[in-house]
């Protein structure tokens, strides 16, 4: 996810902007840029690559302005390049904008602006914003001090999606305008200066007094003043917050723990990961450019990863085989590298790692390349070892995940992989196009459904009360729900230290049922209409032996079964079975989190674990 920094004061802006960008590098990015106003002219310096590249450019050293905006970009629309980097300007060079988020209706807006004489040079969604502001400015017949603010407001009212914006304009050379919707933005108050950032740590060294903006709050900044406005441009008052955290704690954005913050960020992370890949008639993975001939020659696909990332592989295996008709095997990286796997040039190997530095996964990747296989890395960190080593690197846009227990990385990885499967299926032409279109439509709607689940958590409290004193918990599921049960079980054990196991429901009678006794907790997952009867029969077997049962079902399934036989129920919005792991895991992540909190444990730093496992 992108990073934003801004400064307005009496000091030279560029060093402050660059320092702020450097503190946001952990977010991941592929390009960076800054813009300042000098002598009523906007000067922009930007480039592909890292922030340090900007330090070395002569153009950066020549910037003298004391008002400026800055940005680190992680590409969602357009390849990483200088042209696609932020800040972006309008055709007249009177407005400059940096943007964090995704404008979902940018194609329609671009077509509208082109009809009105505007030209575009980048592939980004962001470039429509300064041009749209310019359009409304020029069409506003009222000429007063609020004309630029009105133009920004009118433009934002046309934007569908998420955005945090910083706007510079030569029409108001001593001011800056900022606004946000669904993307973070904070303002730090100084003496005769103000700071703006997407994350508090970027500017925490300059001030402890912050304004935390709500959706559609506009701010007009000067060196000595801040004026706040609501969506209708009514002036409002706003209280500042004094931050007493250190730089690491400040990153929690008001949440008690990183893990809870990251769980709540999943709708945004999923939207960012989808990005513009579904904007075109066919799913866009132009960075791969795989042909039908190549994919048709594949004998097998290996998905190789560790821990939660490996569970992503299990969650998508059936979908990949169903849509593409290619044999798929999911391997634990630490086992894969030592078992002499059958790999040749008719093999595609896909490696998943949140950090991109997982030692076993990296070693397995190198082995695959040695045997002639093409390799793809799915990771959250640009420039990581795995992304550099693989033939192709695909990035999730989950943003920094600091809690050891992975949440938003898992759902983003699963989302990206399903997008990749759709791309493969469209290239291969082996699946009903209408079903693929249905899958795309449902995928685009997942962030909204995740938001619904996150808003309604009261039903989880009795489940947590039933679990937190337990020593053993069992998870059951069939098919794709079995994959979800494995990830849910891992979440509970790694942060609550409760022994939990997941089993394919059909395996219950083959030994596991011996462990079921009165009062033991069993969590069952049923989201596949075709497997409900079988899974229900297995869960009834543990109920007759006195188990305390929690059932996770979709709304449509809940209407077809007798819910009264279960101790606890979690009912989720309906979703296509292939996509269910992204949604089903959400309440189970929350249960693990709340159980750990109830036990008084350190949720973010569970014992004996590290975020990135860089040794065997």
Coordinates of C-alpha atoms in Angstrom, one line a residue:
X1 CA 0.0 0.0 0.0
X2 CA 1.2 3.5 -0.8
X3 CA 2.7 6.0 1.6
X4 CA 2.0 9.7 1.8
X5 CA 4.0 12.6 3.4
X6 CA 3.4 16.3 3.3
X7 CA 4.9 19.4 4.8
X8 CA 4.0 23.1 4.9
X9 CA 6.1 25.5 7.0
X10 CA 9.2 27.7 6.9
X11 CA 11.8 25.0 6.4
X12 CA 13.0 23.5 3.1
X13 CA 10.4 20.8 2.4
X14 CA 12.4 18.3 0.4
X15 CA 14.6 16.9 3.2
X16 CA 11.5 16.5 5.5
X17 CA 9.6 14.8 2.7
X18 CA 12.4 12.4 1.9
X19 CA 12.9 11.5 5.6
X20 CA 9.2 10.8 5.9
X21 CA 9.2 8.6 2.9
X22 CA 12.1 6.6 4.2
X23 CA 10.2 5.8 7.4
X24 CA 7.4 4.4 5.2
X25 CA 9.6 2.1 3.3
X26 CA 8.4 -0.9 5.3
X27 CA 5.0 -0.6 3.5
X28 CA 6.6 -1.8 0.3
X29 CA 6.7 0.3 -2.9
X30 CA 8.1 0.4 -6.5
X31 CA 8.5 4.1 -7.1
X32 CA 8.7 7.5 -5.2
X33 CA 8.3 11.2 -5.9
X34 CA 7.9 14.6 -4.4
X35 CA 6.5 18.0 -5.5
X36 CA 7.0 21.5 -4.1
X37 CA 5.7 24.9 -4.9
X38 CA 8.4 27.6 -5.7
X39 CA 7.7 31.0 -7.2
X40 CA 4.1 30.0 -8.0
X41 CA 5.3 27.0 -10.0
X42 CA 4.9 23.3 -9.1
X43 CA 8.2 21.3 -9.4
X44 CA 8.0 17.5 -9.5
X45 CA 10.8 15.0 -9.0
X46 CA 10.0 11.3 -9.2
X47 CA 11.5 8.0 -10.3
X48 CA 11.0 4.3 -10.4
X49 CA 12.7 2.4 -7.6
X50 CA 13.6 3.4 -4.0
X51 CA 13.5 6.6 -2.1
X52 CA 17.3 6.7 -1.9
X53 CA 17.3 7.2 -5.7
X54 CA 15.6 10.6 -5.2
X55 CA 18.4 11.7 -2.8
X56 CA 20.9 11.4 -5.6
X57 CA 19.0 13.3 -8.3
X58 CA 20.2 16.9 -9.2
X59 CA 16.5 17.9 -9.5
X60 CA 15.9 17.0 -5.9
X61 CA 18.8 19.0 -4.7
X62 CA 17.5 22.1 -6.5
X63 CA 14.1 22.0 -4.8
X64 CA 13.9 25.0 -2.5
X65 CA 10.1 25.2 -1.7
X66 CA 8.8 25.1 1.8
X67 CA 5.5 23.5 0.8
X68 CA 5.5 20.0 -0.6
X69 CA 3.9 16.6 -1.0
X70 CA 5.5 13.2 -1.4
X71 CA 4.6 9.6 -2.2
X72 CA 5.8 6.0 -2.3
X73 CA 3.8 4.0 -4.8
X74 CA 3.0 0.3 -5.1
X75 CA 1.6 -0.3 -8.5
X76 CA -2.0 -1.2 -9.0
X77 CA -2.7 0.6 -12.2
X78 CA 0.2 0.8 -14.7
X79 CA 3.7 -0.7 -14.5
X80 CA 6.3 0.8 -12.2
X81 CA 7.8 3.7 -14.1
X82 CA 8.7 7.4 -13.8
X83 CA 5.6 8.4 -15.7
X84 CA 3.3 6.3 -13.5
X85 CA 4.9 7.5 -10.3
X86 CA 3.3 10.1 -8.1
X87 CA 2.8 13.1 -7.8
X88 CA 0.6 13.5 -10.9
X89 CA -0.4 16.9 -12.5
X90 CA -3.3 18.1 -14.5
X91 CA -2.8 19.3 -18.1
X92 CA -2.5 22.9 -17.2
X93 CA 0.2 22.2 -14.5
X94 CA -1.9 24.1 -11.9
X95 CA -2.7 21.1 -9.7
X96 CA -0.5 18.3 -8.3
X97 CA -1.8 15.3 -6.4
X98 CA -0.6 12.3 -4.5
X99 CA -3.1 9.5 -3.9
X100 CA -3.3 6.4 -1.7
X101 CA -6.1 4.1 -2.7
X102 CA -7.9 2.9 -5.8
X103 CA -10.4 4.8 -8.0
X104 CA -12.7 2.1 -9.2
X105 CA -14.5 4.3 -11.8
X106 CA -11.4 6.0 -13.2
X107 CA -12.1 4.6 -16.7
X108 CA -15.5 6.4 -16.9
X109 CA -14.0 9.6 -15.5
X110 CA -11.1 9.4 -17.9
X111 CA -13.5 9.0 -20.9
X112 CA -15.5 12.0 -19.6
X113 CA -12.4 14.2 -19.3
X114 CA -11.1 13.1 -22.7
X115 CA -14.4 14.3 -24.2
X116 CA -13.7 17.6 -22.6
X117 CA -10.2 18.0 -24.1
X118 CA -8.0 16.5 -21.4
X119 CA -5.0 14.2 -22.3
X120 CA -3.4 11.5 -20.2
X121 CA 0.2 10.4 -20.2
X122 CA 0.2 7.7 -17.5
X123 CA -1.6 4.4 -17.0
X124 CA -2.7 5.2 -13.5
X125 CA -6.1 5.8 -12.0
X126 CA -4.7 8.8 -10.1
X127 CA -4.1 11.0 -13.1
X128 CA -7.8 11.6 -13.5
X129 CA -7.9 13.3 -10.1
X130 CA -5.9 16.5 -10.8
X131 CA -7.6 16.8 -14.2
X132 CA -11.0 16.4 -12.6
X133 CA -10.1 19.1 -10.1
X134 CA -9.0 21.4 -12.9
X135 CA -12.2 20.7 -14.8
X136 CA -14.4 21.8 -11.8
X137 CA -12.2 24.8 -11.1
X138 CA -12.5 26.1 -14.6
X139 CA -16.3 25.5 -14.6
X140 CA -16.9 27.3 -11.3
X141 CA -18.1 30.8 -12.2
X142 CA -17.8 32.0 -8.6
X143 CA -14.3 33.5 -8.0
X144 CA -13.5 33.6 -4.3
X145 CA -11.0 32.1 -1.7
X146 CA -12.9 28.8 -1.6
X147 CA -12.8 28.0 -5.4
X148 CA -10.0 25.4 -5.2
X149 CA -11.6 23.8 -2.2
X150 CA -14.9 23.6 -4.0
X151 CA -13.2 22.0 -7.0
X152 CA -11.5 19.4 -4.9
X153 CA -14.8 18.6 -3.2
X154 CA -16.6 18.3 -6.5
X155 CA -14.0 16.0 -7.9
X156 CA -14.0 13.8 -4.8
X157 CA -17.8 13.5 -5.0
X158 CA -17.3 11.8 -8.3
X159 CA -14.7 9.4 -7.2
X160 CA -15.8 5.8 -6.4
X161 CA -13.3 3.8 -4.4
X162 CA -10.8 4.7 -1.7
X163 CA -8.5 7.7 -1.5
X164 CA -6.3 9.8 0.7
X165 CA -5.2 12.9 -1.2
X166 CA -2.8 15.7 -0.9
X167 CA -3.4 18.6 -3.3
X168 CA -1.1 21.4 -4.3
X169 CA -2.2 24.3 -6.5
X170 CA -0.5 27.3 -8.0
X171 CA -3.9 29.1 -7.4
X172 CA -3.3 28.9 -3.6
X173 CA 0.5 28.7 -3.4
X174 CA 0.6 29.2 0.4
X175 CA -1.9 26.4 1.2
X176 CA -2.4 22.7 0.8
X177 CA -5.6 20.7 0.8
X178 CA -6.0 17.1 2.0
X179 CA -8.9 14.7 2.2
X180 CA -9.5 11.0 2.9
X181 CA -11.9 8.2 2.3
X182 CA -11.2 4.7 3.4
X183 CA -7.4 5.3 3.2
X184 CA -5.5 6.5 6.3
X185 CA -4.3 10.1 6.6
X186 CA -3.1 12.1 9.7
X187 CA -2.0 15.7 10.3
X188 CA 0.8 16.6 12.7
X189 CA 0.6 20.1 14.3
X190 CA 3.9 22.0 14.7
X191 CA 4.9 25.6 15.4
X192 CA 4.5 27.6 12.3
X193 CA 4.5 24.3 10.3
X194 CA 2.2 21.3 9.7
X195 CA 2.9 17.7 8.6
X196 CA 0.8 15.2 6.8
X197 CA 1.3 11.4 6.5
X198 CA -0.5 8.2 5.9
X199 CA 1.1 6.7 9.0
X200 CA 2.0 8.4 12.2
X201 CA 5.6 7.1 12.4
X202 CA 6.6 9.0 9.3
X203 CA 6.3 12.3 11.1
X204 CA 6.4 11.3 14.8
X205 CA 9.9 12.7 15.2
X206 CA 8.6 16.2 14.4
X207 CA 5.4 16.4 16.6
X208 CA 3.3 14.5 19.1
X209 CA 0.1 16.4 18.4
X210 CA -2.1 14.8 15.7
X211 CA -5.4 15.2 14.0
X212 CA -6.9 11.9 12.9
X213 CA -9.1 12.5 9.9
X214 CA -12.4 10.8 9.3
X215 CA -13.9 9.9 5.9
X216 CA -14.7 12.9 3.7
X217 CA -13.0 15.4 6.1
X218 CA -11.3 18.2 4.1
X219 CA -8.4 20.2 5.6
X220 CA -7.0 23.5 4.2
X221 CA -3.5 23.9 5.7
X222 CA -1.3 26.9 5.9
X223 CA 1.9 27.4 7.9
X224 CA 0.1 28.7 11.0
X225 CA -3.5 27.4 10.6
X226 CA -5.7 24.4 9.9
X227 CA -9.3 24.7 8.8
X228 CA -11.5 21.6 8.8
X229 CA -14.6 21.0 6.6
X230 CA -17.2 18.2 6.3
X231 CA -18.4 16.6 3.1
X232 CA -20.7 19.6 2.4
X233 CA -17.8 22.1 3.1
X234 CA -19.3 23.3 6.3
X235 CA -16.5 24.3 8.6
X236 CA -16.1 22.0 11.6
X237 CA -13.9 22.0 14.7
X238 CA -11.7 19.1 15.5
X239 CA -9.8 18.0 18.6
X240 CA -6.1 17.0 18.3
X241 CA -4.7 13.9 20.0
X242 CA -1.4 13.8 21.8
X243 CA 0.6 10.7 20.9
X244 CA 2.6 9.3 23.7
X245 CA 3.5 6.0 21.9
X246 CA 7.0 5.3 20.6
X247 CA 7.3 5.0 16.8
X248 CA 6.5 1.3 16.8
X249 CA 3.4 1.6 19.0
X250 CA 2.1 4.6 17.1
X251 CA 1.8 2.4 14.0
X252 CA -1.3 0.7 15.6
X253 CA -3.5 3.6 14.5
X254 CA -5.4 3.5 17.8
X255 CA -5.9 -0.2 18.0
X256 CA -4.8 -2.1 21.1
X257 CA -2.8 -4.6 19.0
X258 CA -1.3 -4.9 15.5
X259 CA -3.2 -8.1 15.0
X260 CA -6.6 -6.5 15.5
X261 CA -5.6 -3.5 13.3
X262 CA -4.5 -5.9 10.6
X263 CA -7.7 -8.0 10.8
X264 CA -9.7 -4.8 10.4
X265 CA -7.6 -3.7 7.4
X266 CA -8.6 -6.8 5.4
X267 CA -11.3 -5.1 3.3
X268 CA -8.8 -2.5 2.2
X269 CA -6.0 -5.0 1.7
X270 CA -8.2 -7.2 -0.5
X271 CA -9.4 -4.2 -2.6
X272 CA -5.7 -3.2 -3.0
X273 CA -4.7 -6.7 -4.1
X274 CA -7.5 -6.9 -6.7
X275 CA -6.5 -3.5 -7.9
X276 CA -7.0 -3.0 -11.6
X277 CA -6.6 -6.7 -12.5
X278 CA -10.4 -7.1 -13.2
X279 CA -10.8 -3.8 -15.1
X280 CA -10.3 -5.3 -18.5
X281 CA -12.4 -7.9 -20.3
X282 CA -9.9 -10.5 -19.2
X283 CA -8.0 -10.8 -15.9
X284 CA -4.8 -8.8 -16.3
X285 CA -1.5 -10.4 -15.5
X286 CA 0.4 -8.7 -18.3
X287 CA 3.7 -9.1 -16.3
X288 CA 3.4 -12.9 -17.0
X289 CA 2.3 -12.9 -20.6
X290 CA 1.8 -16.7 -20.5
X291 CA 0.5 -18.2 -23.7
X292 CA -2.1 -20.9 -24.2
X293 CA 0.6 -23.1 -25.7
X294 CA 2.8 -22.8 -22.6
X295 CA 0.1 -23.5 -20.1
X296 CA -1.3 -26.4 -22.2
X297 CA 2.1 -28.2 -22.0
X298 CA 2.2 -28.1 -18.2
X299 CA 2.1 -31.6 -16.6
X300 CA 1.8 -30.2 -13.1
X301 CA 1.8 -27.2 -10.9
X302 CA 3.5 -27.2 -7.5
X303 CA 2.5 -24.7 -4.8
X304 CA 5.2 -24.5 -2.2
X305 CA 5.1 -22.5 1.0
X306 CA 5.3 -22.7 4.8
X307 CA 2.7 -22.2 7.6
X308 CA -0.1 -19.8 6.7
X309 CA 1.2 -19.3 3.2
X310 CA 1.0 -23.0 2.7
X311 CA -2.6 -22.9 3.8
X312 CA -3.2 -20.4 1.0
X313 CA -2.1 -23.1 -1.4
X314 CA -4.5 -25.7 0.1
X315 CA -7.3 -23.1 -0.1
X316 CA -6.9 -22.7 -3.9
X317 CA -5.7 -26.1 -5.0
X318 CA -9.2 -27.4 -5.8
X319 CA -10.1 -24.3 -7.7
X320 CA -6.9 -24.4 -9.7
X321 CA -7.5 -28.0 -10.8
X322 CA -11.2 -27.4 -11.5
X323 CA -10.8 -24.3 -13.6
X324 CA -7.6 -25.2 -15.4
X325 CA -7.6 -29.0 -15.5
X326 CA -4.0 -29.2 -14.5
X327 CA -2.7 -31.5 -11.7
X328 CA -1.8 -29.5 -8.6
X329 CA 0.3 -30.5 -5.6
X330 CA 0.7 -28.4 -2.5
X331 CA 4.0 -28.9 -0.6
X332 CA 5.5 -27.7 2.6
X333 CA 8.7 -26.0 1.6
X334 CA 10.8 -27.8 4.2
X335 CA 9.7 -31.2 2.9
X336 CA 9.7 -30.3 -0.8
X337 CA 13.4 -29.4 -0.9
X338 CA 14.5 -32.7 0.6
X339 CA 12.3 -35.2 -1.2
X340 CA 13.7 -34.9 -4.8
X341 CA 10.4 -33.8 -6.3
X342 CA 9.7 -34.6 -10.0
X343 CA 10.4 -31.3 -11.7
X344 CA 11.2 -30.5 -15.3
X345 CA 10.5 -27.8 -17.9
X346 CA 6.8 -28.9 -18.0
X347 CA 6.4 -27.9 -14.4
X348 CA 5.3 -24.6 -13.0
X349 CA 6.3 -23.9 -9.4
X350 CA 4.5 -21.1 -7.4
X351 CA 6.0 -20.0 -4.1
X352 CA 4.2 -18.0 -1.5
X353 CA 5.8 -16.0 1.3
X354 CA 4.5 -12.9 3.1
X355 CA 8.0 -11.6 3.8
X356 CA 9.7 -13.0 0.7
X357 CA 12.5 -14.1 2.9
X358 CA 11.4 -17.5 4.2
X359 CA 14.5 -19.7 4.1
X360 CA 12.9 -23.1 3.2
X361 CA 10.7 -21.5 0.5
X362 CA 13.7 -19.7 -1.0
X363 CA 15.7 -22.9 -1.1
X364 CA 12.9 -24.8 -2.7
X365 CA 12.6 -22.1 -5.4
X366 CA 16.3 -22.4 -6.2
X367 CA 15.9 -26.2 -6.6
X368 CA 13.0 -25.8 -8.9
X369 CA 14.9 -23.4 -11.2
X370 CA 17.8 -25.8 -11.3
X371 CA 15.4 -28.5 -12.7
X372 CA 14.1 -26.2 -15.4
X373 CA 10.8 -25.2 -14.0
X374 CA 9.3 -21.7 -14.4
X375 CA 8.8 -20.0 -11.1
X376 CA 6.4 -17.5 -9.7
X377 CA 6.7 -15.7 -6.3
X378 CA 3.6 -14.4 -4.5
X379 CA 4.8 -12.1 -1.8
X380 CA 4.0 -8.9 0.1
X381 CA 7.5 -7.3 0.0
X382 CA 9.0 -5.8 -3.2
X383 CA 12.7 -6.5 -3.6
X384 CA 12.6 -9.4 -1.2
X385 CA 14.9 -12.4 -1.9
X386 CA 12.1 -14.6 -3.3
X387 CA 10.8 -11.9 -5.6
X388 CA 14.3 -11.3 -6.9
X389 CA 15.0 -15.0 -7.3
X390 CA 11.8 -16.1 -9.1
X391 CA 11.2 -15.7 -12.8
X392 CA 8.1 -13.7 -12.0
X393 CA 7.0 -11.8 -8.9
X394 CA 3.4 -11.1 -8.0
X395 CA 2.7 -8.7 -5.1
X396 CA -0.2 -8.6 -2.7
X397 CA -1.0 -5.2 -1.5
X398 CA -1.7 -6.1 2.1
X399 CA 0.6 -3.4 3.5
X400 CA 2.9 -4.0 6.4
X401 CA 1.9 -7.0 8.6
X402 CA 3.6 -6.6 11.9
X403 CA 1.8 -9.1 14.1
X404 CA 3.4 -12.5 14.0
X405 CA 0.1 -14.3 13.4
X406 CA -0.7 -13.6 9.7
X407 CA -4.2 -12.4 8.9
X408 CA -4.5 -9.9 6.1
X409 CA -1.5 -11.4 4.3
X410 CA -3.4 -14.8 4.2
X411 CA -6.6 -13.3 2.7
X412 CA -4.6 -11.1 0.3
X413 CA -2.5 -14.1 -0.9
X414 CA -5.6 -16.2 -1.4
X415 CA -7.3 -13.3 -3.3
X416 CA -4.2 -12.8 -5.6
X417 CA -3.9 -16.5 -6.2
X418 CA -7.6 -16.8 -7.3
X419 CA -7.0 -13.9 -9.6
X420 CA -4.1 -15.8 -11.1
X421 CA -6.2 -18.9 -11.5
X422 CA -8.9 -16.9 -13.4
X423 CA -6.1 -15.6 -15.6
X424 CA -4.8 -19.1 -16.3
X425 CA -8.4 -20.3 -17.0
X426 CA -9.0 -17.5 -19.5
X427 CA -5.8 -18.1 -21.3
X428 CA -6.4 -21.9 -21.5
X429 CA -10.1 -21.5 -22.5
X430 CA -10.9 -24.7 -20.6
X431 CA -13.8 -23.3 -18.5
X432 CA -17.2 -21.8 -19.0
X433 CA -16.7 -18.1 -19.5
X434 CA -20.0 -17.2 -17.9
X435 CA -18.9 -19.0 -14.7
X436 CA -15.6 -17.1 -14.7
X437 CA -17.6 -13.9 -15.0
X438 CA -19.7 -14.9 -12.0
X439 CA -16.5 -15.7 -10.1
X440 CA -15.1 -12.2 -10.9
X441 CA -18.2 -10.5 -9.9
X442 CA -18.3 -12.3 -6.5
X443 CA -14.6 -11.6 -6.0
X444 CA -15.1 -7.9 -6.4
X445 CA -17.9 -8.0 -3.8
X446 CA -15.8 -9.8 -1.2
X447 CA -14.4 -6.7 0.5
X448 CA -18.0 -5.6 1.3
X449 CA -18.9 -9.0 2.7
X450 CA -15.7 -8.9 4.9
X451 CA -16.8 -5.5 6.2
X452 CA -20.2 -6.9 7.1
X453 CA -18.6 -9.8 9.1
X454 CA -16.2 -7.4 10.9
X455 CA -19.0 -5.1 11.9
X456 CA -21.0 -7.9 13.6
X457 CA -18.9 -9.7 16.2
X458 CA -21.3 -9.9 19.2
X459 CA -22.1 -13.5 18.4
X460 CA -18.4 -14.4 18.9
X461 CA -18.4 -13.6 22.7
X462 CA -20.1 -16.7 23.9
X463 CA -17.8 -18.8 21.7
X464 CA -14.8 -17.1 23.2
X465 CA -16.1 -17.7 26.7
X466 CA -16.5 -21.4 25.9
X467 CA -13.0 -21.7 24.4
X468 CA -10.5 -19.7 26.4
X469 CA -10.1 -22.1 29.4
X470 CA -9.9 -25.2 27.1
X471 CA -6.8 -27.3 26.6
X472 CA -8.0 -28.9 23.3
X473 CA -10.0 -27.8 20.4
X474 CA -10.9 -29.6 17.1
X475 CA -11.8 -28.1 13.7
X476 CA -13.6 -30.1 11.1
X477 CA -14.3 -29.4 7.4
X478 CA -14.5 -31.1 4.0
X479 CA -13.0 -30.0 0.7
X480 CA -12.2 -26.3 0.7
X481 CA -13.5 -26.0 4.2
X482 CA -10.8 -28.4 5.4
X483 CA -8.2 -26.0 4.2
X484 CA -9.9 -23.2 6.1
X485 CA -10.0 -25.3 9.2
X486 CA -6.2 -25.8 9.1
X487 CA -5.6 -22.1 9.0
X488 CA -8.1 -21.5 11.8
X489 CA -6.5 -24.1 13.9
X490 CA -3.1 -22.6 13.4
X491 CA -4.3 -19.1 14.4
X492 CA -5.7 -20.4 17.7
X493 CA -2.7 -22.5 18.7
X494 CA -0.1 -19.9 17.8
X495 CA -1.5 -17.0 19.8
X496 CA -3.5 -18.7 22.5
X497 CA -1.3 -21.7 23.1
X498 CA -4.4 -23.9 23.2
X499 CA -3.7 -27.3 21.5
X500 CA -5.9 -27.4 18.5
X501 CA -6.1 -29.7 15.5
X502 CA -7.9 -29.7 12.2
X503 CA -9.3 -32.8 10.5
X504 CA -11.0 -33.7 7.3
X505 CA -14.5 -34.4 8.6
X506 CA -14.5 -37.8 6.8
X507 CA -11.5 -38.9 8.7
X508 CA -13.2 -38.5 12.1
X509 CA -14.2 -42.2 12.3
X510 CA -10.6 -43.3 11.4
X511 CA -9.2 -42.6 14.9
X512 CA -9.9 -39.0 15.9
X513 CA -13.3 -39.6 17.3
X514 CA -11.6 -41.5 20.2
X515 CA -10.6 -38.1 21.5
X516 CA -14.1 -36.7 21.6
X517 CA -15.7 -36.6 25.0
X518 CA -18.3 -34.6 26.9
X519 CA -17.5 -30.8 26.9
X520 CA -14.8 -30.8 24.3
X521 CA -15.1 -28.0 21.8
X522 CA -15.5 -28.8 18.1
X523 CA -15.7 -26.1 15.4
X524 CA -17.2 -27.2 12.1
X525 CA -17.2 -25.3 8.8
X526 CA -19.8 -25.9 6.0
X527 CA -19.8 -23.6 3.0
X528 CA -20.0 -26.1 0.2
X529 CA -23.6 -27.0 -0.7
X530 CA -22.5 -30.3 -2.2
X531 CA -20.9 -31.5 1.0
X532 CA -23.4 -30.3 3.7
X533 CA -25.1 -33.7 4.3
X534 CA -21.8 -35.5 4.7
X535 CA -20.2 -32.9 7.0
X536 CA -23.4 -32.5 9.0
X537 CA -23.5 -36.2 9.6
X538 CA -19.9 -36.1 11.0
X539 CA -20.7 -33.2 13.3
X540 CA -23.8 -35.0 14.6
X541 CA -21.4 -37.8 15.6
X542 CA -19.5 -35.5 18.0
X543 CA -22.7 -34.0 19.3
X544 CA -24.0 -37.4 20.4
X545 CA -20.7 -37.8 22.4
X546 CA -21.2 -34.5 24.3
X547 CA -19.1 -32.1 22.3
X548 CA -19.7 -28.3 22.5
X549 CA -20.1 -27.4 18.8
X550 CA -19.7 -24.2 16.9
X551 CA -20.9 -24.2 13.3
X552 CA -19.8 -21.8 10.5
X553 CA -22.2 -21.7 7.6
X554 CA -23.4 -19.4 4.9
X555 CA -26.9 -17.9 5.1
X556 CA -28.4 -20.1 2.4
X557 CA -27.0 -23.3 4.1
X558 CA -28.3 -22.1 7.5
X559 CA -31.9 -22.2 6.1
X560 CA -31.5 -25.8 5.0
X561 CA -30.3 -27.4 8.3
X562 CA -31.5 -27.5 11.9
X563 CA -29.3 -24.9 13.7
X564 CA -30.8 -25.8 17.1
X565 CA -28.6 -28.8 17.4
X566 CA -25.4 -26.7 17.6
X567 CA -24.2 -24.8 20.7
X568 CA -23.0 -21.8 18.7
X569 CA -23.7 -20.5 15.2
X570 CA -21.8 -18.2 12.9
X571 CA -23.8 -17.3 9.8
X572 CA -21.9 -15.6 6.9
X573 CA -23.1 -13.9 3.7
X574 CA -23.5 -16.2 0.8
X575 CA -20.4 -16.6 -1.4
X576 CA -19.2 -18.9 -4.2
X577 CA -17.5 -22.0 -2.7
X578 CA -14.2 -21.3 -4.5
X579 CA -14.0 -17.9 -2.7
X580 CA -15.2 -19.0 0.7
X581 CA -11.8 -19.3 2.4
X582 CA -11.3 -15.6 2.1
X583 CA -14.5 -14.9 4.0
X584 CA -14.8 -17.9 6.3
X585 CA -11.5 -17.3 8.0
X586 CA -12.5 -13.8 9.2
X587 CA -14.6 -14.8 12.3
X588 CA -12.2 -17.6 13.1
X589 CA -9.3 -15.1 13.2
X590 CA -11.3 -12.9 15.5
X591 CA -12.1 -15.9 17.8
X592 CA -8.4 -16.7 18.1
X593 CA -7.6 -13.0 18.8
X594 CA -10.3 -12.6 21.5
X595 CA -9.4 -15.9 23.2
X596 CA -5.8 -14.8 23.4
X597 CA -6.8 -11.5 24.8
X598 CA -9.1 -13.2 27.4
X599 CA -6.1 -15.2 28.5
X600 CA -4.0 -12.0 28.9
X601 CA -1.4 -13.0 26.3
X602 CA 0.8 -10.9 24.0
X603 CA -1.2 -11.2 20.8
X604 CA 1.4 -9.6 18.5
X605 CA 4.4 -11.5 19.8
X606 CA 3.5 -15.1 20.7
X607 CA 6.3 -17.1 22.4
X608 CA 8.9 -18.8 20.3
X609 CA 7.7 -17.4 17.0
X610 CA 9.1 -14.8 14.6
X611 CA 7.4 -12.9 11.7
X612 CA 9.9 -13.9 9.1
X613 CA 11.5 -17.3 9.3
X614 CA 14.9 -16.8 7.7
X615 CA 16.5 -20.0 9.0
X616 CA 15.6 -23.7 8.4

